[in-house]
Structures are given as C-alpha cells and as structure tokens.
mmCIF file of C-alpha atoms in Angstrom:
data_model
loop_
_atom_site.group_PDB
_atom_site.id
_atom_site.type_symbol
_atom_site.label_atom_id
_atom_site.label_comp_id
_atom_site.label_asym_id
_atom_site.label_seq_id
_atom_site.Cartn_x
_atom_site.Cartn_y
_atom_site.Cartn_z
ATOM 1 C CA MET A 1 -13.828 22.111 -19.838
ATOM 2 C CA THR A 2 -13.793 19.116 -17.072
ATOM 3 C CA ALA A 3 -12.280 18.815 -13.990
ATOM 4 C CA ARG A 4 -10.321 15.624 -15.367
ATOM 5 C CA ALA A 5 -9.763 17.977 -18.771
ATOM 6 C CA ALA A 6 -8.661 20.859 -16.447
ATOM 7 C CA ASP A 7 -5.811 18.407 -14.816
ATOM 8 C CA ARG A 8 -4.371 16.926 -17.806
ATOM 9 C CA ALA A 9 -3.585 20.590 -18.998
ATOM 10 C CA ARG A 10 -2.051 21.434 -15.901
ATOM 11 C CA TYR A 11 -0.192 17.780 -16.196
ATOM 12 C CA ASP A 12 0.792 18.678 -19.841
ATOM 13 C CA ARG A 13 2.027 22.126 -19.022
ATOM 14 C CA ALA A 14 3.772 21.463 -16.144
ATOM 15 C CA THR A 15 5.781 18.224 -17.724
ATOM 16 C CA ALA A 16 6.358 19.949 -21.176
ATOM 17 C CA GLN A 17 9.776 19.730 -21.322
ATOM 18 C CA LEU A 18 10.038 16.061 -19.823
ATOM 19 C CA ASP A 19 10.035 13.516 -22.138
ATOM 20 C CA ALA A 20 7.808 10.118 -21.479
ATOM 21 C CA PRO A 21 7.749 7.859 -19.759
ATOM 22 C CA VAL A 22 7.593 9.907 -16.969
ATOM 23 C CA ALA A 23 5.383 9.770 -13.705
ATOM 24 C CA ILE A 24 4.588 12.377 -11.659
ATOM 25 C CA VAL A 25 2.660 12.868 -7.882
ATOM 26 C CA ASP A 26 0.199 16.026 -7.859
ATOM 27 C CA LEU A 27 1.191 17.316 -4.424
ATOM 28 C CA ASP A 28 -2.173 19.136 -4.177
ATOM 29 C CA ALA A 29 -4.307 15.555 -4.311
ATOM 30 C CA PHE A 30 -1.593 13.713 -2.254
ATOM 31 C CA ASP A 31 -2.078 16.024 0.593
ATOM 32 C CA ALA A 32 -5.838 16.470 0.235
ATOM 33 C CA ASN A 33 -5.611 12.323 0.232
ATOM 34 C CA ALA A 34 -3.253 12.843 3.655
ATOM 35 C CA ASP A 35 -6.146 15.116 5.114
ATOM 36 C CA ASP A 36 -8.922 12.828 4.454
ATOM 37 C CA LEU A 37 -7.040 10.073 5.974
ATOM 38 C CA VAL A 38 -6.446 11.768 9.305
ATOM 39 C CA ARG A 39 -9.997 12.875 9.273
ATOM 40 C CA ARG A 40 -11.266 9.247 8.895
ATOM 41 C CA ALA A 41 -9.180 7.973 11.490
ATOM 42 C CA GLY A 42 -10.738 10.041 13.975
ATOM 43 C CA GLY A 43 -7.698 11.142 16.117
ATOM 44 C CA LYS A 44 -5.891 7.892 15.997
ATOM 45 C CA PRO A 45 -2.218 7.992 14.593
ATOM 46 C CA ILE A 46 -1.713 7.005 10.658
ATOM 47 C CA ARG A 47 1.302 4.543 10.319
ATOM 48 C CA VAL A 48 2.205 4.741 6.564
ATOM 49 C CA ALA A 49 2.635 1.626 4.474
ATOM 50 C CA SER A 50 5.743 2.339 2.726
ATOM 51 C CA LYS A 51 4.737 -0.438 0.454
ATOM 52 C CA SER A 52 2.095 1.672 -1.238
ATOM 53 C CA VAL A 53 4.624 4.681 -1.786
ATOM 54 C CA ARG A 54 8.310 3.440 -2.164
ATOM 55 C CA CYS A 55 9.790 6.900 -1.928
ATOM 56 C CA ARG A 56 11.617 8.535 0.758
ATOM 57 C CA ALA A 57 10.525 11.748 0.196
ATOM 58 C CA LEU A 58 6.768 11.429 0.291
ATOM 59 C CA LEU A 59 7.226 8.765 3.049
ATOM 60 C CA GLU A 60 8.598 12.161 5.111
ATOM 61 C CA ARG A 61 6.205 14.452 3.565
ATOM 62 C CA ALA A 62 3.374 12.154 5.033
ATOM 63 C CA LEU A 63 4.805 11.861 8.499
ATOM 64 C CA ALA A 64 5.743 15.678 8.608
ATOM 65 C CA LYS A 65 1.670 15.758 9.167
ATOM 66 C CA ASP A 66 0.014 15.697 12.156
ATOM 67 C CA GLY A 67 -2.329 12.359 12.487
ATOM 68 C CA PHE A 68 0.554 10.163 11.160
ATOM 69 C CA ALA A 69 3.042 8.553 13.165
ATOM 70 C CA GLY A 70 5.711 5.789 11.914
ATOM 71 C CA ILE A 71 6.222 3.843 8.743
ATOM 72 C CA MET A 72 4.600 0.004 8.162
ATOM 73 C CA SER A 73 7.625 -1.656 6.007
ATOM 74 C CA PHE A 74 7.431 -4.581 3.807
ATOM 75 C CA THR A 75 11.099 -5.995 3.818
ATOM 76 C CA LEU A 76 13.179 -6.396 6.797
ATOM 77 C CA ALA A 77 16.094 -5.055 4.206
ATOM 78 C CA GLU A 78 14.202 -1.860 4.050
ATOM 79 C CA SER A 79 13.399 -1.741 7.260
ATOM 80 C CA LEU A 80 16.933 -1.765 7.684
ATOM 81 C CA TRP A 81 17.561 1.449 5.314
ATOM 82 C CA LEU A 82 14.948 3.149 6.667
ATOM 83 C CA ALA A 83 15.851 2.941 10.199
ATOM 84 C CA ARG A 84 19.473 4.125 8.982
ATOM 85 C CA SER A 85 18.034 6.913 7.048
ATOM 86 C CA GLY A 86 16.347 8.601 10.124
ATOM 87 C CA PHE A 87 12.996 6.987 10.315
ATOM 88 C CA ASP A 88 13.077 5.821 14.117
ATOM 89 C CA ASP A 89 9.608 3.620 14.117
ATOM 90 C CA VAL A 90 9.484 0.832 11.907
ATOM 91 C CA LEU A 91 7.033 -1.843 12.117
ATOM 92 C CA LEU A 92 7.779 -4.947 9.749
ATOM 93 C CA ALA A 93 4.598 -6.011 7.924
ATOM 94 C CA TYR A 94 5.389 -9.706 7.177
ATOM 95 C CA PRO A 95 7.617 -11.900 8.479
ATOM 96 C CA SER A 96 11.300 -12.374 7.224
ATOM 97 C CA ALA A 97 13.710 -15.241 6.493
ATOM 98 C CA ASP A 98 17.156 -12.749 5.975
ATOM 99 C CA ARG A 99 19.307 -14.356 7.933
ATOM 100 C CA ALA A 100 21.802 -11.659 6.819
ATOM 101 C CA ALA A 101 19.269 -8.802 8.010
ATOM 102 C CA TYR A 102 18.543 -10.457 11.223
ATOM 103 C CA ALA A 103 22.222 -10.698 11.968
ATOM 104 C CA GLU A 104 22.545 -6.811 11.680
ATOM 105 C CA LEU A 105 19.583 -5.853 13.460
ATOM 106 C CA ALA A 106 20.496 -8.196 16.531
ATOM 107 C CA ALA A 107 24.232 -6.426 16.513
ATOM 108 C CA ASP A 108 23.123 -2.640 15.985
ATOM 109 C CA PRO A 109 21.180 -1.123 19.227
ATOM 110 C CA LYS A 110 19.995 2.108 16.704
ATOM 111 C CA LEU A 111 18.406 -0.517 14.527
ATOM 112 C CA ALA A 112 17.368 -2.964 17.584
ATOM 113 C CA ARG A 113 15.215 0.580 18.794
ATOM 114 C CA ALA A 114 13.527 1.364 15.448
ATOM 115 C CA VAL A 115 12.939 -1.656 14.114
ATOM 116 C CA THR A 116 10.216 -4.276 14.979
ATOM 117 C CA VAL A 117 9.830 -7.784 13.296
ATOM 118 C CA MET A 118 6.438 -9.641 12.452
ATOM 119 C CA ALA A 119 6.375 -13.035 14.026
ATOM 120 C CA ASP A 120 3.284 -16.071 14.129
ATOM 121 C CA ASP A 121 5.438 -18.953 14.572
ATOM 122 C CA PRO A 122 7.948 -20.217 17.205
ATOM 123 C CA ALA A 123 9.998 -21.262 14.277
ATOM 124 C CA GLN A 124 10.672 -18.043 13.107
ATOM 125 C CA LEU A 125 12.198 -16.838 16.856
ATOM 126 C CA ASP A 126 14.299 -19.760 15.955
ATOM 127 C CA MET A 127 15.464 -18.449 13.402
ATOM 128 C CA ILE A 128 16.329 -14.889 14.389
ATOM 129 C CA ASP A 129 18.008 -16.460 17.102
ATOM 130 C CA ALA A 130 20.064 -18.922 14.669
ATOM 131 C CA ALA A 131 20.998 -15.672 12.623
ATOM 132 C CA ARG A 132 22.250 -13.559 15.671
ATOM 133 C CA GLU A 133 26.014 -14.092 15.128
ATOM 134 C CA GLY A 134 26.588 -13.009 18.351
ATOM 135 C CA GLY A 135 24.199 -9.967 18.369
ATOM 136 C CA ARG A 136 22.783 -9.381 21.850
ATOM 137 C CA GLU A 137 20.393 -6.531 20.925
ATOM 138 C CA VAL A 138 16.754 -7.120 22.343
ATOM 139 C CA VAL A 139 14.476 -8.002 19.070
ATOM 140 C CA ARG A 140 11.250 -6.095 19.022
ATOM 141 C CA VAL A 141 8.151 -8.411 18.010
ATOM 142 C CA CYS A 142 4.395 -7.637 17.026
ATOM 143 C CA LEU A 143 2.142 -10.476 16.622
ATOM 144 C CA GLU A 144 -0.074 -10.641 13.588
ATOM 145 C CA LEU A 145 -3.802 -12.026 13.865
ATOM 146 C CA ASP A 146 -5.374 -13.646 10.836
ATOM 147 C CA THR A 147 -8.259 -11.446 10.169
ATOM 148 C CA SER A 148 -10.154 -14.237 7.551
ATOM 149 C CA LEU A 149 -14.176 -14.224 8.311
ATOM 150 C CA LYS A 150 -14.443 -17.965 8.901
ATOM 151 C CA LEU A 151 -18.218 -19.442 7.806
ATOM 152 C CA LEU A 152 -19.725 -22.769 8.262
ATOM 153 C CA GLY A 153 -17.919 -24.281 10.588
ATOM 154 C CA GLY A 154 -14.589 -23.191 8.562
ATOM 155 C CA ARG A 155 -15.229 -24.833 5.620
ATOM 156 C CA VAL A 156 -15.962 -21.158 3.848
ATOM 157 C CA ARG A 157 -12.986 -18.802 4.352
ATOM 158 C CA VAL A 158 -13.043 -14.874 3.300
ATOM 159 C CA GLY A 159 -9.836 -12.576 3.730
ATOM 160 C CA ALA A 160 -6.150 -13.454 2.803
ATOM 161 C CA ARG A 161 -3.824 -16.325 4.226
ATOM 162 C CA ARG A 162 -1.992 -14.709 6.319
ATOM 163 C CA SER A 163 -1.011 -15.542 10.034
ATOM 164 C CA PRO A 164 -2.387 -18.995 11.488
ATOM 165 C CA LEU A 165 -2.984 -17.248 15.099
ATOM 166 C CA HIS A 166 -6.795 -16.969 14.485
ATOM 167 C CA SER A 167 -8.109 -17.364 18.058
ATOM 168 C CA PRO A 168 -7.408 -15.556 21.174
ATOM 169 C CA ALA A 169 -6.059 -18.230 22.754
ATOM 170 C CA GLN A 170 -3.832 -19.064 19.902
ATOM 171 C CA VAL A 171 -2.423 -15.793 19.822
ATOM 172 C CA ALA A 172 -1.891 -15.788 23.555
ATOM 173 C CA ASP A 173 0.032 -18.775 23.106
ATOM 174 C CA MET A 174 2.142 -17.386 20.867
ATOM 175 C CA ALA A 175 2.775 -13.939 23.337
ATOM 176 C CA ARG A 176 3.814 -16.576 25.970
ATOM 177 C CA ALA A 177 6.178 -18.246 23.486
ATOM 178 C CA VAL A 178 7.767 -15.071 22.711
ATOM 179 C CA ALA A 179 7.687 -13.762 26.264
ATOM 180 C CA ARG A 180 9.214 -16.808 27.936
ATOM 181 C CA ARG A 181 12.560 -16.041 25.361
ATOM 182 C CA PRO A 182 15.449 -14.132 26.477
ATOM 183 C CA GLY A 183 16.209 -11.425 23.753
ATOM 184 C CA PHE A 184 13.057 -10.860 22.745
ATOM 185 C CA ALA A 185 10.300 -8.331 23.416
ATOM 186 C CA LEU A 186 6.751 -8.233 22.675
ATOM 187 C CA VAL A 187 5.557 -4.645 21.836
ATOM 188 C CA GLY A 188 2.408 -4.834 19.405
ATOM 189 C CA ILE A 189 -0.401 -6.900 17.580
ATOM 190 C CA MET A 190 -1.260 -6.018 13.869
ATOM 191 C CA ALA A 191 -4.373 -7.114 12.066
ATOM 192 C CA TYR A 192 -4.954 -6.428 8.249
ATOM 193 C CA GLU A 193 -8.381 -6.933 7.386
ATOM 194 C CA GLY A 194 -7.883 -7.075 3.572
ATOM 195 C CA HIS A 195 -11.497 -8.126 2.590
ATOM 196 C CA VAL A 196 -12.711 -4.945 4.344
ATOM 197 C CA ALA A 197 -9.700 -2.421 3.497
ATOM 198 C CA GLY A 198 -9.046 -3.459 0.187
ATOM 199 C CA VAL A 199 -12.276 -4.644 -1.761
ATOM 200 C CA GLY A 200 -14.485 -1.996 -3.038
ATOM 201 C CA ASP A 201 -17.633 -2.334 -2.221
ATOM 202 C CA ALA A 202 -19.592 -0.462 -4.999
ATOM 203 C CA VAL A 203 -18.362 -2.571 -8.614
ATOM 204 C CA ALA A 204 -19.245 -0.668 -11.590
ATOM 205 C CA GLY A 205 -21.921 -2.115 -13.669
ATOM 206 C CA ARG A 206 -22.290 -5.101 -10.660
ATOM 207 C CA PRO A 207 -24.900 -3.962 -8.355
ATOM 208 C CA LEU A 208 -25.805 -7.215 -6.805
ATOM 209 C CA ARG A 209 -21.860 -8.440 -6.073
ATOM 210 C CA SER A 210 -21.556 -4.878 -4.803
ATOM 211 C CA ARG A 211 -24.440 -5.578 -2.337
ATOM 212 C CA ALA A 212 -23.169 -9.273 -1.434
ATOM 213 C CA ILE A 213 -19.516 -7.332 -0.738
ATOM 214 C CA ARG A 214 -21.110 -4.924 1.462
ATOM 215 C CA LEU A 215 -22.893 -7.748 3.492
ATOM 216 C CA MET A 216 -19.680 -9.608 3.657
ATOM 217 C CA GLN A 217 -18.127 -6.513 4.892
ATOM 218 C CA ALA A 218 -20.705 -5.753 7.487
ATOM 219 C CA ALA A 219 -20.590 -9.079 9.090
ATOM 220 C CA ALA A 220 -16.694 -9.075 8.887
ATOM 221 C CA ARG A 221 -16.128 -6.109 10.906
ATOM 222 C CA ARG A 222 -18.444 -7.092 13.503
ATOM 223 C CA GLU A 223 -16.772 -10.497 13.853
ATOM 224 C CA LEU A 224 -13.087 -9.058 13.978
ATOM 225 C CA ALA A 225 -13.888 -6.237 16.199
ATOM 226 C CA GLU A 226 -15.286 -8.748 18.754
ATOM 227 C CA ARG A 227 -12.672 -11.481 18.120
ATOM 228 C CA ARG A 228 -9.706 -8.605 17.840
ATOM 229 C CA ALA A 229 -10.851 -7.065 21.107
ATOM 230 C CA ALA A 230 -10.859 -10.703 22.910
ATOM 231 C CA VAL A 231 -7.414 -10.822 21.626
ATOM 232 C CA VAL A 232 -5.967 -7.999 22.812
ATOM 233 C CA GLY A 233 -7.303 -8.668 26.117
ATOM 234 C CA ALA A 234 -5.441 -11.991 26.491
ATOM 235 C CA VAL A 235 -2.240 -10.696 24.888
ATOM 236 C CA ARG A 236 -2.405 -7.788 27.367
ATOM 237 C CA ALA A 237 -2.447 -10.547 30.237
ATOM 238 C CA VAL A 238 0.650 -11.908 29.119
ATOM 239 C CA ALA A 239 2.479 -8.163 28.015
ATOM 240 C CA PRO A 240 0.661 -5.816 29.748
ATOM 241 C CA ASP A 241 3.198 -3.163 28.532
ATOM 242 C CA LEU A 242 2.051 -3.423 24.722
ATOM 243 C CA GLU A 243 2.788 -0.285 23.246
ATOM 244 C CA PHE A 244 0.395 -0.540 20.026
ATOM 245 C CA VAL A 245 -2.484 -2.263 18.001
ATOM 246 C CA ASN A 246 -2.541 -1.972 14.658
ATOM 247 C CA GLY A 247 -5.532 -2.438 12.116
ATOM 248 C CA GLY A 248 -7.078 -1.786 8.859
ATOM 249 C CA GLY A 249 -6.248 -0.076 5.747
ATOM 250 C CA THR A 250 -7.069 2.773 3.699
ATOM 251 C CA GLY A 251 -10.666 1.429 2.674
ATOM 252 C CA SER A 252 -11.422 0.787 6.480
ATOM 253 C CA VAL A 253 -10.172 3.410 8.048
ATOM 254 C CA GLN A 254 -12.810 5.036 10.218
ATOM 255 C CA HIS A 255 -14.130 1.316 10.750
ATOM 256 C CA THR A 256 -11.107 0.106 12.427
ATOM 257 C CA ALA A 257 -10.684 3.272 13.886
ATOM 258 C CA ALA A 258 -14.076 2.998 16.053
ATOM 259 C CA GLU A 259 -12.682 -0.148 17.783
ATOM 260 C CA ASP A 260 -11.539 0.717 21.311
ATOM 261 C CA ALA A 261 -8.571 -2.157 21.051
ATOM 262 C CA VAL A 262 -7.225 -0.777 17.854
ATOM 263 C CA THR A 263 -4.453 2.179 18.921
ATOM 264 C CA GLU A 264 -3.651 3.140 15.401
ATOM 265 C CA ILE A 265 -4.247 2.488 11.957
ATOM 266 C CA ALA A 266 -2.190 1.442 8.834
ATOM 267 C CA ALA A 267 -2.750 3.036 5.487
ATOM 268 C CA GLY A 268 -0.765 4.166 2.452
ATOM 269 C CA SER A 269 -2.781 3.796 -1.105
ATOM 270 C CA GLY A 270 -4.973 6.326 0.243
ATOM 271 C CA LEU A 271 -2.200 8.916 -0.529
ATOM 272 C CA TYR A 272 -1.562 8.273 -3.969
ATOM 273 C CA VAL A 273 -5.793 6.811 -4.638
ATOM 274 C CA PRO A 274 -4.647 3.769 -7.394
ATOM 275 C CA ARG A 275 -7.322 2.728 -9.633
ATOM 276 C CA LEU A 276 -8.545 -0.499 -7.003
ATOM 277 C CA PHE A 277 -9.612 2.384 -4.862
ATOM 278 C CA ASP A 278 -12.061 3.803 -7.251
ATOM 279 C CA ASN A 279 -15.083 1.374 -5.802
ATOM 280 C CA TYR A 280 -15.969 2.262 -2.388
ATOM 281 C CA THR A 281 -18.528 4.064 -1.070
ATOM 282 C CA SER A 282 -16.777 4.797 2.366
ATOM 283 C CA PHE A 283 -14.948 7.686 0.676
ATOM 284 C CA ARG A 284 -13.494 9.658 -2.199
ATOM 285 C CA GLY A 285 -10.104 10.091 -2.753
ATOM 286 C CA ARG A 286 -8.484 11.835 -5.461
ATOM 287 C CA PRO A 287 -5.942 10.510 -7.808
ATOM 288 C CA ALA A 288 -2.331 11.549 -7.226
ATOM 289 C CA ALA A 289 0.054 9.509 -8.911
ATOM 290 C CA LEU A 290 0.195 8.730 -12.710
ATOM 291 C CA PHE A 291 2.416 7.915 -15.227
ATOM 292 C CA ALA A 292 2.494 8.768 -19.058
ATOM 293 C CA GLN A 293 3.519 7.344 -22.065
ATOM 294 C CA PRO A 294 4.261 8.849 -25.254
ATOM 295 C CA VAL A 295 1.976 8.464 -28.240
ATOM 296 C CA VAL A 296 4.624 7.019 -30.775
ATOM 297 C CA ARG A 297 2.198 5.545 -33.986
ATOM 298 C CA ARG A 298 -1.066 6.640 -35.307
ATOM 299 C CA PRO A 299 -2.357 3.271 -37.083
ATOM 300 C CA GLY A 300 -5.680 4.649 -38.387
ATOM 301 C CA VAL A 301 -8.809 6.356 -37.519
ATOM 302 C CA GLY A 302 -9.496 5.951 -33.906
ATOM 303 C CA VAL A 303 -6.364 4.200 -32.587
ATOM 304 C CA VAL A 304 -3.293 5.522 -31.506
ATOM 305 C CA THR A 305 -0.384 3.439 -30.043
ATOM 306 C CA VAL A 306 1.726 4.767 -27.108
ATOM 307 C CA LEU A 307 5.308 3.026 -26.116
ATOM 308 C CA GLY A 308 4.955 0.295 -23.351
ATOM 309 C CA GLY A 309 2.625 0.543 -20.835
ATOM 310 C CA GLY A 310 2.242 -3.094 -19.740
ATOM 311 C CA TYR A 311 2.611 -2.613 -15.999
ATOM 312 C CA PRO A 312 0.330 -5.052 -14.498
ATOM 313 C CA ALA A 313 0.048 -4.841 -10.629
ATOM 314 C CA SER A 314 0.413 -7.893 -8.360
ATOM 315 C CA GLY A 315 -3.102 -10.221 -7.351
ATOM 316 C CA ALA A 316 -4.863 -12.295 -9.087
ATOM 317 C CA ALA A 317 -4.668 -11.841 -12.709
ATOM 318 C CA GLY A 318 -7.401 -10.192 -14.203
ATOM 319 C CA ALA A 319 -8.334 -6.849 -16.329
ATOM 320 C CA ASP A 320 -9.000 -5.138 -13.221
ATOM 321 C CA ARG A 321 -4.638 -5.579 -12.920
ATOM 322 C CA LEU A 322 -3.747 -3.228 -15.534
ATOM 323 C CA PRO A 323 -3.228 0.555 -15.594
ATOM 324 C CA VAL A 324 -6.156 2.355 -16.743
ATOM 325 C CA PRO A 325 -5.975 5.541 -19.540
ATOM 326 C CA TYR A 326 -6.834 7.857 -18.078
ATOM 327 C CA LEU A 327 -6.514 11.172 -19.754
ATOM 328 C CA PRO A 328 -7.816 12.311 -22.157
ATOM 329 C CA GLU A 329 -10.826 10.712 -21.170
ATOM 330 C CA GLY A 330 -12.374 8.048 -23.141
ATOM 331 C CA LEU A 331 -9.262 6.009 -24.549
ATOM 332 C CA ARG A 332 -9.394 1.862 -23.832
ATOM 333 C CA TYR A 333 -7.121 -1.098 -24.723
ATOM 334 C CA ASP A 334 -7.508 -2.918 -27.888
ATOM 335 C CA PRO A 335 -9.155 -6.476 -26.449
ATOM 336 C CA GLN A 336 -6.693 -8.103 -28.703
ATOM 337 C CA GLU A 337 -3.383 -7.091 -27.227
ATOM 338 C CA GLY A 338 -4.176 -5.041 -23.984
ATOM 339 C CA ALA A 339 -1.246 -3.303 -21.971
ATOM 340 C CA GLY A 340 2.182 -4.558 -24.128
ATOM 341 C CA GLU A 341 5.583 -4.609 -22.865
ATOM 342 C CA VAL A 342 6.807 -2.486 -25.727
ATOM 343 C CA GLN A 343 3.569 -1.165 -27.803
ATOM 344 C CA THR A 344 0.144 -0.473 -26.619
ATOM 345 C CA PRO A 345 -2.603 0.690 -28.972
ATOM 346 C CA LEU A 346 -5.739 2.254 -27.413
ATOM 347 C CA LEU A 347 -8.953 2.967 -29.387
ATOM 348 C CA GLY A 348 -11.800 5.366 -29.001
ATOM 349 C CA SER A 349 -12.782 8.959 -30.359
ATOM 350 C CA PRO A 350 -9.943 10.963 -28.479
ATOM 351 C CA ALA A 351 -7.154 9.177 -30.407
ATOM 352 C CA ASP A 352 -7.783 11.547 -33.329
ATOM 353 C CA ASP A 353 -6.858 14.288 -31.500
ATOM 354 C CA LEU A 354 -3.526 12.983 -30.281
ATOM 355 C CA LEU A 355 -0.607 13.793 -32.143
ATOM 356 C CA ILE A 356 3.031 12.071 -32.268
ATOM 357 C CA GLY A 357 4.721 12.763 -28.978
ATOM 358 C CA ASP A 358 1.459 13.628 -26.979
ATOM 359 C CA LYS A 359 1.137 12.160 -23.642
ATOM 360 C CA VAL A 360 -1.364 9.803 -22.876
ATOM 361 C CA TRP A 361 -1.608 9.652 -18.656
ATOM 362 C CA PHE A 362 -2.708 6.454 -16.572
ATOM 363 C CA ARG A 363 -3.516 5.203 -13.367
ATOM 364 C CA HIS A 364 -1.459 2.094 -12.172
ATOM 365 C CA ALA A 365 -3.917 -0.264 -10.505
ATOM 366 C CA LYS A 366 -2.159 -0.620 -6.957
ATOM 367 C CA ALA A 367 0.103 2.264 -5.397
ATOM 368 C CA GLY A 368 3.635 1.870 -4.670
ATOM 369 C CA GLU A 369 3.821 -0.591 -7.200
ATOM 370 C CA LEU A 370 4.552 1.912 -10.017
ATOM 371 C CA CYS A 371 7.489 3.119 -8.620
ATOM 372 C CA GLU A 372 9.426 -0.409 -9.571
ATOM 373 C CA ARG A 373 8.887 0.783 -13.311
ATOM 374 C CA PHE A 374 10.179 4.590 -12.719
ATOM 375 C CA ASP A 375 13.568 6.068 -10.794
ATOM 376 C CA THR A 376 11.988 9.736 -10.323
ATOM 377 C CA LEU A 377 8.667 11.037 -9.079
ATOM 378 C CA HIS A 378 8.114 14.639 -10.552
ATOM 379 C CA LEU A 379 6.079 16.514 -7.949
ATOM 380 C CA VAL A 380 3.398 18.490 -9.480
ATOM 381 C CA GLU A 381 2.228 21.646 -7.678
ATOM 382 C CA GLY A 382 -0.293 23.972 -9.903
ATOM 383 C CA ASP A 383 0.687 23.779 -13.319
ATOM 384 C CA ARG A 384 4.527 23.157 -12.546
ATOM 385 C CA VAL A 385 6.876 20.418 -11.140
ATOM 386 C CA THR A 386 8.588 21.698 -8.334
ATOM 387 C CA ALA A 387 10.639 18.983 -7.472
ATOM 388 C CA ALA A 388 11.686 15.853 -8.938
ATOM 389 C CA VAL A 389 12.584 13.101 -6.202
ATOM 390 C CA PRO A 390 14.022 9.318 -6.241
ATOM 391 C CA THR A 391 11.756 6.547 -6.005
ATOM 392 C CA TYR A 392 13.148 3.504 -4.054
ATOM 393 C CA ARG A 393 14.368 2.181 -7.321
ATOM 394 C CA GLY A 394 15.919 5.540 -7.868
ATOM 395 C CA GLU A 395 18.087 5.395 -4.856
ATOM 396 C CA GLY A 396 19.257 1.372 -5.987
ATOM 397 C CA HIS A 397 16.896 -0.667 -4.068
ATOM 398 C CA THR A 398 14.476 -3.475 -5.586
ATOM 399 C CA PHE A 399 13.626 -4.529 -2.026
ATOM 400 C CA LEU A 400 11.451 -7.489 -3.242
#
C-alpha cells in the first residue's frame, strides 16, 4: 500500500460516520508542516497569515508552538474580531477603506494596542482621521514596500501590483508623513515577495520554464535584499524605535530569514500545504487540509460523478486554480466539464472501484479559501476525528 493509499484508508475510517461533503485537517501533517516552517525560519518568529488558515482554533494551535508569534490578517473587521477574541498582536496586511472599523479602532484602547494597520499613501491616513468620530487612540501603522523586480528601466515588472512605495526615498517620505502626524505611530515595515514566495520553481513537465523561474527568483532575491536593507535604514532614521520588519511567505521562508534587515517572517499556506505548493525545490510539505465529495453516480466504465466540488481559487483563471482529485490516486477531470458547481464527473480506472456513497478526497488550490466553503473542519489524528472546529464561516463571518 502506498503512503497516499494509507492516508485514504485513514481518512475514510476517521470520517466513516460523517456524510460528505466534509473537510478535514490532518493534525499530524499540520504539526509537521509547522515544525518545518520554524526550522526554515532559523530562529526568526513566524507571523501566521490568517487568510491561509481562517479557523481560530488552528490559529491558536499554531501560535501555541515555539517559533510562532502574531497574526497577519486580511481585513480590518477581521483584525478587530481577532483582537476582541484575545489575539494581542494583529498586523493587517492590506490597506482598508472600512470607516466604521477605523472608528472602532480609534475609540478602543485594547484594539488600538493590538492591531496595526497598513499604509502606503497619505490619503489612507486622511481616511482614518476622517473616520475617527472623536476616537483619540493612537493608531499603529506599518508601511508596505513594493517588492517587484523592475528590469529594463522599469519597462518590465515582475511581481504583484501592491504598494506604490518602491525606493528607500519613497518609503522614507511616507515614514515622515506618519511621524509628523498626531494620532499615529509608525511601528513596522512589511514586504511580501509573492513572485518568490508564491510561485513554484519546479513546474511539472516544464523544465525550461522552471529554470527561467529559478533564475528570476535568484535575481529578485538579490535585488530585494539589498533594497530592503536600504529601506529599513532609511526608515529607522525617521523612526528609530521601529518594532518589526516583516517579509517572506511560505515559499521563501529560509531565503527571507537570511536577511539581517528582516526581523520576522509571514507564512500561513505552509500549514495546510495546498496544491499550489507542490512545485517547489526549496521545501516539501505534507498535505494537511482536504475535502471529500460523495460519489452520487456511476455513468459508465471508468467514470464516477461526485456531488459539487467546483471550488476555484482566486488568481488568474486557469486549470491550476481548480482543486485536484487526490484520493484515490489516478482520477482526473473530464475536460468537457471540469469541476462543477453541482456535479463533477471524474475519469480514470480507480472510478470502477468506487461505489455510490464513497468519498473522493480533493486538495484545494489555495489554503484558507477552502474554509469559505465549509462551516466546520474535522480534525483527524491517526484514523480518528478528535475534534470538530468552526471555520470563520462557521462562526458567521465572511470577511471578504
């Protein structure tokens, strides 16, 4: 029996009394992945990206481990909810336009101490001030550095379009705008190198493309390390008491941690290890988050149909954004139908061994987005479900 076949047998036994669709997290794999992130971080703390987890119980489990400290959130409303729930170090990774949430933040000392907001434009500070409604708490601010690699005089750009702050001078100007403004405290710098941390460099069947990605990423790491160090120096000249410099992501943990200027690493997807993280040479994780759909039809030889399963991930549309049929091994989508909203035909010889009611296990393309489809995660240890915990959705929250 292969390791994957053994996992399938465990998951089927663990969930035998649960009807599909059902989502699980294998805690042995989750913990092993957490340990590997800590090892790769080389002693620098890991801030957990909540977007990639979306379950309070599992955020707490990660943060209880040595080597993890703080949360990186994805909306301001989520940040306030987490702070009210007892998480005392929440860094909002994206600028917000939620005026009501800013008013709450500026009026509540506990929230103002726990939550740090993101800014890359003075207009964002104007919005916060306009939203205060009399609240006088000091708002903690982190500046985001654009990590993109610019070539040929800027005519070629590699990397996500995030912050407009690219050069040390630009970031220092924004730091001065925060420092001279009453009611704000500059406490951190963040830089997410998604073109390194979020792009696999070992694309199956594409050796030339993989080689090109590795060359690009090596050049991007060198350029960013030099520029990030200069940015940190320029900002510390304005704000000597800067508390943290956050960088990285699951795919670049060890590379980012090697930079002296970086004080902490952000990672979250590496806890669940969705399918987009299969194509990396720098690490190997264990799939920890899976979902099962039930077989509801057997249309013919070599084909079964499962209920639902059309859960595409965000990003540029493509086959790599679809969940992948994982267990039993050897199933594939019908290219004429793909992953459907209500039914999904699956082709391959393993279909002939599946009966009505059997489970087919899938891996989502991304990590936390799976939790937008399920209210509950069933936590598996060995071949038993030992707990059932709510996702954000299960607690009545869909923040974005």
